[in-house]
Coordinates of C-alpha atoms and ligand atoms in Angstrom, one line a residue:
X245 CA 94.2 110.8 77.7
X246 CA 93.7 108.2 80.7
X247 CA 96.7 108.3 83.1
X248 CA 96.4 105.5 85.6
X249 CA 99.1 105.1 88.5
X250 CA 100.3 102.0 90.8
X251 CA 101.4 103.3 93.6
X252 CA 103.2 100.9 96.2
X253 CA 105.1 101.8 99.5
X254 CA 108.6 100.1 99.5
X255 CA 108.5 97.9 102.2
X256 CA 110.3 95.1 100.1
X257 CA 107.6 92.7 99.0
X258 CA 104.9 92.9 95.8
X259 CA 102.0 91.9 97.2
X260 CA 99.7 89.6 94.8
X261 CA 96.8 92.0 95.3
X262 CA 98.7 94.8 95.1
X263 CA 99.8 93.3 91.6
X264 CA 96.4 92.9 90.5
X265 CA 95.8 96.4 91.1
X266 CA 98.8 97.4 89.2
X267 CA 97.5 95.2 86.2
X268 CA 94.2 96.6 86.4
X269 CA 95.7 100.3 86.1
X270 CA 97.7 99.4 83.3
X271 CA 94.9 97.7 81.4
X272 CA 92.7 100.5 81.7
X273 CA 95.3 103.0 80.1
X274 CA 96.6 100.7 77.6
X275 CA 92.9 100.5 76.6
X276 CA 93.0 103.2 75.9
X277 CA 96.3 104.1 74.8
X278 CA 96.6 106.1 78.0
X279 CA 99.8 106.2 80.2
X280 CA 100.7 104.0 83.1
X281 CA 102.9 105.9 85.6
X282 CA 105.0 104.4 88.6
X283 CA 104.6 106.8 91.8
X284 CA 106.8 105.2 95.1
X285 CA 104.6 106.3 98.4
X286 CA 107.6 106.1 100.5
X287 CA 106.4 108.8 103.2
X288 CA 106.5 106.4 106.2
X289 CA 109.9 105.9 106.1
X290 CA 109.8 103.3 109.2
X291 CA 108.6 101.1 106.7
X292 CA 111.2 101.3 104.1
X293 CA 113.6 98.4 102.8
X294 CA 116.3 99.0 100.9
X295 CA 115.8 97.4 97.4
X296 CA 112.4 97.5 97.5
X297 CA 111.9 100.4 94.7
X298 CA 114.5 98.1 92.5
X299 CA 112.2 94.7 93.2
X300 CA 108.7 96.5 92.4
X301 CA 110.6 97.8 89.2
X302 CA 112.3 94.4 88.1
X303 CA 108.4 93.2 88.7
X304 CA 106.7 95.5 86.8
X305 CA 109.1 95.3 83.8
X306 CA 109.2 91.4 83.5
X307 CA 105.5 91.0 84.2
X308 CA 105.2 92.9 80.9
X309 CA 103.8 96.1 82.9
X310 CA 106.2 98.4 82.1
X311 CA 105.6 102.1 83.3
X312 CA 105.8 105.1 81.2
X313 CA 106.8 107.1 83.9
X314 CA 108.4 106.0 86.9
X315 CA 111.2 106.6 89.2
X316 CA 113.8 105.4 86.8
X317 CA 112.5 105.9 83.1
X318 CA 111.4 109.6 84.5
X319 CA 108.9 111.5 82.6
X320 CA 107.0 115.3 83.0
X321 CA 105.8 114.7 86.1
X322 CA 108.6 114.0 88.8
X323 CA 110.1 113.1 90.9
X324 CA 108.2 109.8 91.2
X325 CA 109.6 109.1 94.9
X326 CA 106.9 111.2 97.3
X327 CA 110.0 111.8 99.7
X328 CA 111.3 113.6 97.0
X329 CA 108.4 115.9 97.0
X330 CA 108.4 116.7 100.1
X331 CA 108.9 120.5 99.1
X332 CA 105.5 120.1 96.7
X333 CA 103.3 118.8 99.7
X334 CA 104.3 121.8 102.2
X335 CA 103.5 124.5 99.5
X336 CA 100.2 122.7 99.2
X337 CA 99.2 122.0 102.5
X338 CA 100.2 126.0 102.9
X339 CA 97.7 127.0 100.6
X340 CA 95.0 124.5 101.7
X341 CA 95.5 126.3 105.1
X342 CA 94.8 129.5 103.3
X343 CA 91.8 128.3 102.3
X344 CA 90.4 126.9 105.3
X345 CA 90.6 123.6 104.5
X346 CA 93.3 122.6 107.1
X347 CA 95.1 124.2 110.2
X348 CA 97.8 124.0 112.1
X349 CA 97.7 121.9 115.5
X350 CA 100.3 121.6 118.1
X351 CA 98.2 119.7 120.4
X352 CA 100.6 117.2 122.2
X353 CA 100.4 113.6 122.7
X354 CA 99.7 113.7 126.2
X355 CA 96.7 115.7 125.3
X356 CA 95.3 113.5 122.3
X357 CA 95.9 110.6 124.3
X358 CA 93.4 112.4 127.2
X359 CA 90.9 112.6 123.9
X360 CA 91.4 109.2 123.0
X361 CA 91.0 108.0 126.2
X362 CA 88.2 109.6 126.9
X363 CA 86.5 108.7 123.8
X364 CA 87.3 105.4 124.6
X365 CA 85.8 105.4 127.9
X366 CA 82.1 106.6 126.2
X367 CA 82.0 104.4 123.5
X368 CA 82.4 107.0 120.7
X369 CA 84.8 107.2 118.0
X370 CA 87.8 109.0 118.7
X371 CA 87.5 112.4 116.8
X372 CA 89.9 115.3 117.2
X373 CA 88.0 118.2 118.6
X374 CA 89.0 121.0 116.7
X375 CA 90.7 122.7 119.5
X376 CA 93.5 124.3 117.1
X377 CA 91.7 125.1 114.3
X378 CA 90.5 128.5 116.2
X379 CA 94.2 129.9 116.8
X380 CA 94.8 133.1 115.4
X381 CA 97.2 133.9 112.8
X382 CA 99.3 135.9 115.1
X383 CA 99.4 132.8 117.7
X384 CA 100.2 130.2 115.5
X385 CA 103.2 132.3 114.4
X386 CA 104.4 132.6 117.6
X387 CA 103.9 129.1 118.5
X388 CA 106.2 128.0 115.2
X389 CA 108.6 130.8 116.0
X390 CA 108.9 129.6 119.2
X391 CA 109.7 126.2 117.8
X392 CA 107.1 123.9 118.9
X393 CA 106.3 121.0 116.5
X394 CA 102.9 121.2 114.8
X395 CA 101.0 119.1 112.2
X396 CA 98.5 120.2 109.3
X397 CA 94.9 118.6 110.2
X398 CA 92.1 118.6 107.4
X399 CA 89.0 120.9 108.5
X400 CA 86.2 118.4 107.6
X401 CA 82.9 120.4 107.8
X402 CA 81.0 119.6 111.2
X403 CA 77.7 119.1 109.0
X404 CA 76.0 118.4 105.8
X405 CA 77.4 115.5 104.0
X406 CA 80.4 114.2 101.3
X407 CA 79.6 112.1 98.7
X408 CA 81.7 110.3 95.8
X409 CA 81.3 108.3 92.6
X410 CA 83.3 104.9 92.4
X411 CA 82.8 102.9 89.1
X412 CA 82.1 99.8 91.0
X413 CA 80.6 100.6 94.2
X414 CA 78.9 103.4 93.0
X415 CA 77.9 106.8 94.6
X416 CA 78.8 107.0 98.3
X417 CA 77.5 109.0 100.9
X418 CA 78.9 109.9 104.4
X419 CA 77.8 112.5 107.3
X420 CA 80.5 114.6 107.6
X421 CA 80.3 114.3 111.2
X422 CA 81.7 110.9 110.9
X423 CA 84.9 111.9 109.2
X424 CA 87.6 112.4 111.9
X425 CA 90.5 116.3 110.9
X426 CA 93.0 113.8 110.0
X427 CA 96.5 114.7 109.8
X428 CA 97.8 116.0 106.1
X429 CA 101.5 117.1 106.9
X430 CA 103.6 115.5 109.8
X431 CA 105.2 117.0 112.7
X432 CA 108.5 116.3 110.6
X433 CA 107.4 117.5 107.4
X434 CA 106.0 114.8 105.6
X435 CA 102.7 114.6 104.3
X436 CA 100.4 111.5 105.0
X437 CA 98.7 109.0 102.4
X438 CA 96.0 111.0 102.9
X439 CA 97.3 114.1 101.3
X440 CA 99.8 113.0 99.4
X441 CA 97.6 110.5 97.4
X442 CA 95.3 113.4 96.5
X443 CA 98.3 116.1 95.8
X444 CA 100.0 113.8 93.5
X445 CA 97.3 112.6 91.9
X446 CA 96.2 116.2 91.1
X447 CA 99.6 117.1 89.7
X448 CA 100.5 114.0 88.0
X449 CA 97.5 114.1 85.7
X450 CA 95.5 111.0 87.2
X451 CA 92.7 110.5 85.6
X452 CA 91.6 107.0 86.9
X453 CA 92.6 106.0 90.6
X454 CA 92.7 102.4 90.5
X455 CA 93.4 101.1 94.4
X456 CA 92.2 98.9 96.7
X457 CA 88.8 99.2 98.9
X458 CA 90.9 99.8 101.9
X459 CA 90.8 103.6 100.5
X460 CA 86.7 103.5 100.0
X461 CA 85.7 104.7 103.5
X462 CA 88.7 107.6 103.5
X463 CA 87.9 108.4 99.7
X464 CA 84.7 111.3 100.7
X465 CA 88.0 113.2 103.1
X466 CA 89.8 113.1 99.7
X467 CA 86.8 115.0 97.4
X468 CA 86.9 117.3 100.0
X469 CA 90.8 118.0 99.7
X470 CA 90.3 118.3 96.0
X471 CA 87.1 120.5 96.5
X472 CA 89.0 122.9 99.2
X473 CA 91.7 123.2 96.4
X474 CA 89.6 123.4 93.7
X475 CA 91.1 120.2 91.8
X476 CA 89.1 118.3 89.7
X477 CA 88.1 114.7 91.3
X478 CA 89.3 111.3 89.3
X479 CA 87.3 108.5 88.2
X480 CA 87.7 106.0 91.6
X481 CA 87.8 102.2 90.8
X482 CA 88.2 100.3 94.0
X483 CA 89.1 96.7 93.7
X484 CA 87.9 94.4 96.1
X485 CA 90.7 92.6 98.5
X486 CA 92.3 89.1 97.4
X487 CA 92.0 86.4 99.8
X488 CA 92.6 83.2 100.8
X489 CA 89.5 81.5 101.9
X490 CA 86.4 83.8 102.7
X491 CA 87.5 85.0 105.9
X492 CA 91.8 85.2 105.9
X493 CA 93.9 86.9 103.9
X494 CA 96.7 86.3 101.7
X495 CA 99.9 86.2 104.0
X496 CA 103.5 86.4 103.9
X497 CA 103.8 83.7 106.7
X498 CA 101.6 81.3 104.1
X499 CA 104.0 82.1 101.7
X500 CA 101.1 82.7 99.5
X501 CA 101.2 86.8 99.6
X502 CA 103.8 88.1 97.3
X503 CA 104.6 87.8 93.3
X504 CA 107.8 86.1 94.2
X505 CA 106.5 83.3 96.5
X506 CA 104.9 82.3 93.3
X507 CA 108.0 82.7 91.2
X508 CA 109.8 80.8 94.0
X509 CA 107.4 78.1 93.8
X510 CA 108.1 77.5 89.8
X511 CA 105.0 79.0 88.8
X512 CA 105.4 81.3 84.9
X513 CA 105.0 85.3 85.5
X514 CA 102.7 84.7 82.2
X515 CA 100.7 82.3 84.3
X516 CA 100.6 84.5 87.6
X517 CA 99.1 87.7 86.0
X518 CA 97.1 85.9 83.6
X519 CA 95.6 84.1 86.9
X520 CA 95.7 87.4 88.8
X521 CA 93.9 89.3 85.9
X522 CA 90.8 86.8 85.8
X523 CA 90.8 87.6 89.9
X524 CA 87.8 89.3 90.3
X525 CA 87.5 90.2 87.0
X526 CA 85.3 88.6 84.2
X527 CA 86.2 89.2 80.7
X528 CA 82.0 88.4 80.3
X529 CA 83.4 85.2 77.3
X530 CA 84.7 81.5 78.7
X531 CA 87.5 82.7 77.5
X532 CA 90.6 81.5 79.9
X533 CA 94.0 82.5 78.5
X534 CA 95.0 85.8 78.2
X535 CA 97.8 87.0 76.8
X536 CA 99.0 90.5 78.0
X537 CA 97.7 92.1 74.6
X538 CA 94.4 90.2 74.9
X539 CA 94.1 90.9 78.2
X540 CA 94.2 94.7 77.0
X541 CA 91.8 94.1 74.4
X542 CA 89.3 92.3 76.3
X543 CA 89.6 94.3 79.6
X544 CA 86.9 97.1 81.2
X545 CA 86.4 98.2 84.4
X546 CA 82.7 96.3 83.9
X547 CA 84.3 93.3 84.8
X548 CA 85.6 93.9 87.9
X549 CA 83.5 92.1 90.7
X550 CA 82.6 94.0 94.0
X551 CA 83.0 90.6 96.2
X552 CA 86.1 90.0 97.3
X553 CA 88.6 86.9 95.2
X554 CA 89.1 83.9 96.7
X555 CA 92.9 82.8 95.5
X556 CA 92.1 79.6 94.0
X557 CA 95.7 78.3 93.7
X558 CA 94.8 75.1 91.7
X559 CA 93.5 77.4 89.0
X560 CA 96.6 78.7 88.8
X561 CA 98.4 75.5 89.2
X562 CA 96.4 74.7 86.4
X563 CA 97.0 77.7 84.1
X564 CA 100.4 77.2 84.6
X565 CA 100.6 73.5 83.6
X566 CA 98.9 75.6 80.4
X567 CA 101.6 78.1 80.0
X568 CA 104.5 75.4 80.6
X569 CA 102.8 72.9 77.8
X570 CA 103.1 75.9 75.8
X571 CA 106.7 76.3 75.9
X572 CA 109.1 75.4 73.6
X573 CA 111.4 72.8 75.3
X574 CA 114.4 75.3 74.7
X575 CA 112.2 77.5 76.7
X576 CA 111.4 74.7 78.9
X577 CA 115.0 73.5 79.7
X578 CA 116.0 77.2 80.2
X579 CA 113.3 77.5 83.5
X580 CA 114.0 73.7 84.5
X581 CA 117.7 73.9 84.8
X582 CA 118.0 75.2 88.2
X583 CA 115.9 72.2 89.2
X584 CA 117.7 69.5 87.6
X585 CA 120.7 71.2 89.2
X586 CA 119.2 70.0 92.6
X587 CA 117.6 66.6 91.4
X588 CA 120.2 65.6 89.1
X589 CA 124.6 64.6 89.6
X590 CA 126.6 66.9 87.8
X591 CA 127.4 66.3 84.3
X592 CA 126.2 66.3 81.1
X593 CA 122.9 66.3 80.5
X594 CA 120.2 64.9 78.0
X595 CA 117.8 67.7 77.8
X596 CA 116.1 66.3 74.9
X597 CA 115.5 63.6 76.9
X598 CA 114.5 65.7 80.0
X599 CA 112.2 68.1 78.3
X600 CA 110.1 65.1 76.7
X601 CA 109.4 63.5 79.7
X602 CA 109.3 66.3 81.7
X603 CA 107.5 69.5 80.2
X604 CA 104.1 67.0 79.6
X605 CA 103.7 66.2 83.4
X606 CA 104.9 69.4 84.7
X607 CA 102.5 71.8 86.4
X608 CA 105.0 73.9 88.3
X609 CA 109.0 73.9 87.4
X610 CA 109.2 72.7 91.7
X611 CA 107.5 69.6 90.3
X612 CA 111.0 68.4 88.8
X613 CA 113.1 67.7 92.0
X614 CA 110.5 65.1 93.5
X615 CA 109.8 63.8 89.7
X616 CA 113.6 63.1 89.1
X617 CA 114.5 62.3 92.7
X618 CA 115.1 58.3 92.0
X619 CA 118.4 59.7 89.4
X620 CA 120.2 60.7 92.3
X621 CA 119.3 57.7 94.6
X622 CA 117.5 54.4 94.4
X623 CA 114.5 55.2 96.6
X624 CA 114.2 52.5 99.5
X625 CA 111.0 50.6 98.4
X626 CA 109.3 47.0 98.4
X627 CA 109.4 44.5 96.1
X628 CA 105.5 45.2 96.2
X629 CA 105.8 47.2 93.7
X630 CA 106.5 44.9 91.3
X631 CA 103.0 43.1 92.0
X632 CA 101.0 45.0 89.7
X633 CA 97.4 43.5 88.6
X634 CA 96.8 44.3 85.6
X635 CA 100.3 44.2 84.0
X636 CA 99.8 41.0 85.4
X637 CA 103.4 40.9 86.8
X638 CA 104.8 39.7 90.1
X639 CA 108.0 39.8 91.8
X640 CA 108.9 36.1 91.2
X641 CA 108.1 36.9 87.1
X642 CA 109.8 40.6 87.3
X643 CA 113.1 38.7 89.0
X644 CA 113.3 36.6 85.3
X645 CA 112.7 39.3 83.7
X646 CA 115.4 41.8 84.8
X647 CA 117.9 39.3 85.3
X648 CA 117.4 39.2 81.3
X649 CA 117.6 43.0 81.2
X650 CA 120.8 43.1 83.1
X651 CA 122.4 41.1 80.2
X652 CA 120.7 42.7 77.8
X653 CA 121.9 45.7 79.1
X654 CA 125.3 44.9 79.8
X655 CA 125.8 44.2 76.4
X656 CA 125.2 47.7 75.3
X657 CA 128.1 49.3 73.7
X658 CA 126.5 52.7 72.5
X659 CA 123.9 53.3 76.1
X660 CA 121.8 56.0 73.5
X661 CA 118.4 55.9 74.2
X662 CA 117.4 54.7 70.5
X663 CA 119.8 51.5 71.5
X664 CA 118.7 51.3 74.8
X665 CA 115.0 51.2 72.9
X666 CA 115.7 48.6 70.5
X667 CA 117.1 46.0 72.6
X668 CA 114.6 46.6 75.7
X669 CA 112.0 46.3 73.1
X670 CA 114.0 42.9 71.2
X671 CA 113.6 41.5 74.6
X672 CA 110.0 41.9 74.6
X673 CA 109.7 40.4 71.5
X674 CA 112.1 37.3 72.6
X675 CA 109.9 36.7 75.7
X676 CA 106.4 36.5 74.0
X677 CA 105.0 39.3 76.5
X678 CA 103.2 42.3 76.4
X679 CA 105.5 45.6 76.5
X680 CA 104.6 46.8 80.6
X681 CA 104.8 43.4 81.7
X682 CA 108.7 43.7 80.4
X683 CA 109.4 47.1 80.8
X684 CA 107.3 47.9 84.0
X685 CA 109.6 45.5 86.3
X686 CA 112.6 46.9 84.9
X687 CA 111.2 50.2 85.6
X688 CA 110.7 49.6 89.2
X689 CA 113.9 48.1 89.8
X690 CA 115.6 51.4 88.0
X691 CA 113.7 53.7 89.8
X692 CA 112.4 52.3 92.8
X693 CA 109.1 54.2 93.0
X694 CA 106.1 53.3 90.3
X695 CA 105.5 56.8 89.1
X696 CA 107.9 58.7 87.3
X697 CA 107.8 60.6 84.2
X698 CA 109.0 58.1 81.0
X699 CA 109.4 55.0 81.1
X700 CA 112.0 52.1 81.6
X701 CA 114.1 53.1 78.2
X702 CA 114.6 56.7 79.5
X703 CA 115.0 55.6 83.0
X704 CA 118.1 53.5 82.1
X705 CA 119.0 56.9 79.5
X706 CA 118.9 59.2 82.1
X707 CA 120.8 56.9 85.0
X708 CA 123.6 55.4 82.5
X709 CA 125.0 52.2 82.3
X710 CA 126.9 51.6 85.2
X711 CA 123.9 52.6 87.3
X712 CA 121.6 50.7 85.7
X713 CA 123.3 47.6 85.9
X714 CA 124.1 48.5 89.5
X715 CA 120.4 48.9 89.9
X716 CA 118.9 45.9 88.0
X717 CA 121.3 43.7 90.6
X718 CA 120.0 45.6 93.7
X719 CA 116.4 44.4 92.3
X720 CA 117.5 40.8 91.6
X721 CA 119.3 40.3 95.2
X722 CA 116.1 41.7 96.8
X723 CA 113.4 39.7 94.9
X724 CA 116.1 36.7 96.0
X725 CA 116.5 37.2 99.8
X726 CA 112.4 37.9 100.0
Ligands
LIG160 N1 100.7 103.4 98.9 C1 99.4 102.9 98.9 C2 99.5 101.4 99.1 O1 100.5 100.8 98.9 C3 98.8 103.2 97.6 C4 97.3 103.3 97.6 C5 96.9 103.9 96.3 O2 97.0 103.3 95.2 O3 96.4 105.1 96.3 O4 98.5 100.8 99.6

């Protein structure tokens, strides 16, 4: 059975890449009716944020990609939280030492930074020199029994070379004379990525590693860890980076890095992995919208570009605008309330009224508050506007015309929008002109600004009576004192 894993570090923000990844990994084992498992890589506990494990949770399970085992929801496996296995990592590391494949170092900063420094000052890579790995049994003992702190370093053969198999970059070769004894286990007994990945991906039943090609160049140090324990090696799938133009990446200061900024900026979660899932991936049809269950039908590895993905965020604008036409306008309303909160006065509200005009033009739920920001106050604008060429209207025309609104409107006992309708449209009739060259002035003069969603009937709706009255006679005295 495919197991595939997401597995984030904590530090309080859900990357958009980082997301991708996780869809990707979920795809594959949903594919195939596999599992999708939840592992928090929280080792570097500097980098921890309080919440975070929550956030990536709440994520996961409103995106639709809901783990099967997890921190939380538990499973066979756990714990889920690597600082809960921290017990796990020192038995393995023990027995990797056993084996040859790693040793004990108590080399001290002062002295690695002599290395570094030195290597530094030729030109070559820095590259531990082994110096602990030829410590007798007897003196390393001694050495821990006399309390000084030590790490576990990887013994990466001096010669011959490591090669691995990744289903989009295919196989990779490296001189193993390149590859640097990392550290395994910390000083304070916790392991690194760089062990950790490979110990609980051995015991958690990984079948398909699904991570970002900033693990590609450290992946050959891994098959080694899994050949010095004698582990079978997992099918690699390294996704190429998102980013913003061709040479930056996504970033929180652009506010254009994480799930939420989206979410934030009114896009759907639909939309966002819908987008993210076509990043760098090609489902091989023109195909476009993907539900989550088509996305599962119609995913494979295959499709997955080695390039990196640009964010285009006007085809996700655009998707959205998809998703959001989509909606029912119950739905609709539901999302847009806590934007007409900020564009429109307290009360009650038409959302009929709202969702009609509204869910048509919208492409992002932000869109409201500058769409309905003429309810709240007349706009200052010119009586320009109401020169408009091919309605063939004029200010000195408009001023005739909305002086006959006014009355029209003030006559208005029941302000619905089906009266407000008939008698705007009467007046049209009663005048001999063509419908804009009525109901655009009387637009302007309502809402101050010549493009807003609906027209002159729903503009006087949405404002009420009093307003709208108050309005038309602000447009009359300004036409007047031009
Ligand atoms: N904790 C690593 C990260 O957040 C996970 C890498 C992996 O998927 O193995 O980048």
């Amino acid at each position: 059975m495919v197991r595939t894993r997401f597995a984030p570090s904590p530090t309080g923000y859900l990357h958009i890449g980082g997301l991708r990844t996780a869809l990707y990994a979920y795809l594959l084992a949903k594919k195939d009716g596999g599992k999708f498992i939840l592992r928090i890589e929280d080792t570097d506990q500097e980098r921890y944020v309080e919440g975070a494990v929550e956030m990536i949770i709440d994520t996961l399970n409103d995106t639709g990609l809901v783990a099967d085992e997890g921190p939380i929801v538990g499973g066979d496996y756990g714990p889920y939280v690597q600082s809960e296995r921290k017990e796990i990592y020192a038995k393995y590391a023990e027995e990797l030492v056993e084996r040859g494949g790693a040793y004990k170092c108590f080399c001290t900063k002062e002295r690695l930074d002599k290395l570094r420094s030195e290597s530094e000052k030729t030109g070559d890579m820095f590259k531990y020199d082994k110096h602990c790995l030829n410590l007798s049994k007897e003196e390393v003992q001694k050495r821990i029994d006399n309390g000084e702190p030590y790490v576990i370093r990887q013994n990466i053969p001096t010669t011959g070379e490591t090669s691995f198999d990744d289903i989009i970059f295919g196989t990779i070769k490296v001189d193993n004379d390149t590859l640097d004894d990392t550290v395994l286990m910390k000083s304070d007994g916790m392991p690194t990525y760089n062990f950790a990945n490979v110990v609980d991906d051995y015991l958690m039943g990984i079948t398909h590693v699904v991570r970002g090609t900033e693990y590609l160049s450290s992946s050959p140090k891994y098959n080694l860890l899994y050949q010095g324990m004698g582990w079978d090696i997992p099918v690699y799938i390294h996704v190429p980076p998102v980013m913003r133009d061709a040479t930056h990446k996504l970033s929180k200061r652009h506010g254009d890095a994480s799930f939420d900024d989206f979410i934030q900026k009114g896009y759907l979660k639909e939309a966002i992995i819908n987008y993210i899932a076509l990043l760098g991936w090609s489902p091989g049809t023109n195909q476009e919208i993907f539900s989550l269950d088509e996305l599962i039908k119609a995913f494979s590895v295959k499709g997955i570009n080695k390039a990196p993905a640009i964010f285009d965020v006007d085809k996700l604008t655009w998707l959205n605008a998809q998703y959001i036409r989509d909606l029912t306008p119950e739905k609709y309303n539901e999302y847009a309330d806590k934007y007409y909160d900020v564009a429109l006065p307290p009360g009650e509200r038409n959302y009929d009224l709202l969702a009609r005009i509204l869910q048509p033009r919208t492409e992002k739920f932000t869109d409201i508050v500058g769409q309905l920001d003429f309810v709240k106050e007349l706009p200052d604008y010119s009586i320009d506007l109401y020169t408009h060429k091919k309605m063939k209207t004029n200010a000195e025309m408009a001023k005739g015309i909305i002086e006959k609104a006014k009355a029209v409107i003030e006559e208005l006992d029941d302000f619905s929008e089906s009266c407000i309708h008939d008698a705007l449209f009467d007046l049209v009739k009663q005048l001999e002109l063509k419908n804009g060259q009525v109901l655009y002035p009387i637009r302007i003069a309502l809402c101050g600004k010549a493009v807003t969603p609906g027209g002159a009937v729903e503009a006087a709706c949405l404002l009420g009576k009093d307003e709208s009255v108050r309005r038309l006679e602000i447009a009359i005295g300004m036409i007047a004192n031009a």
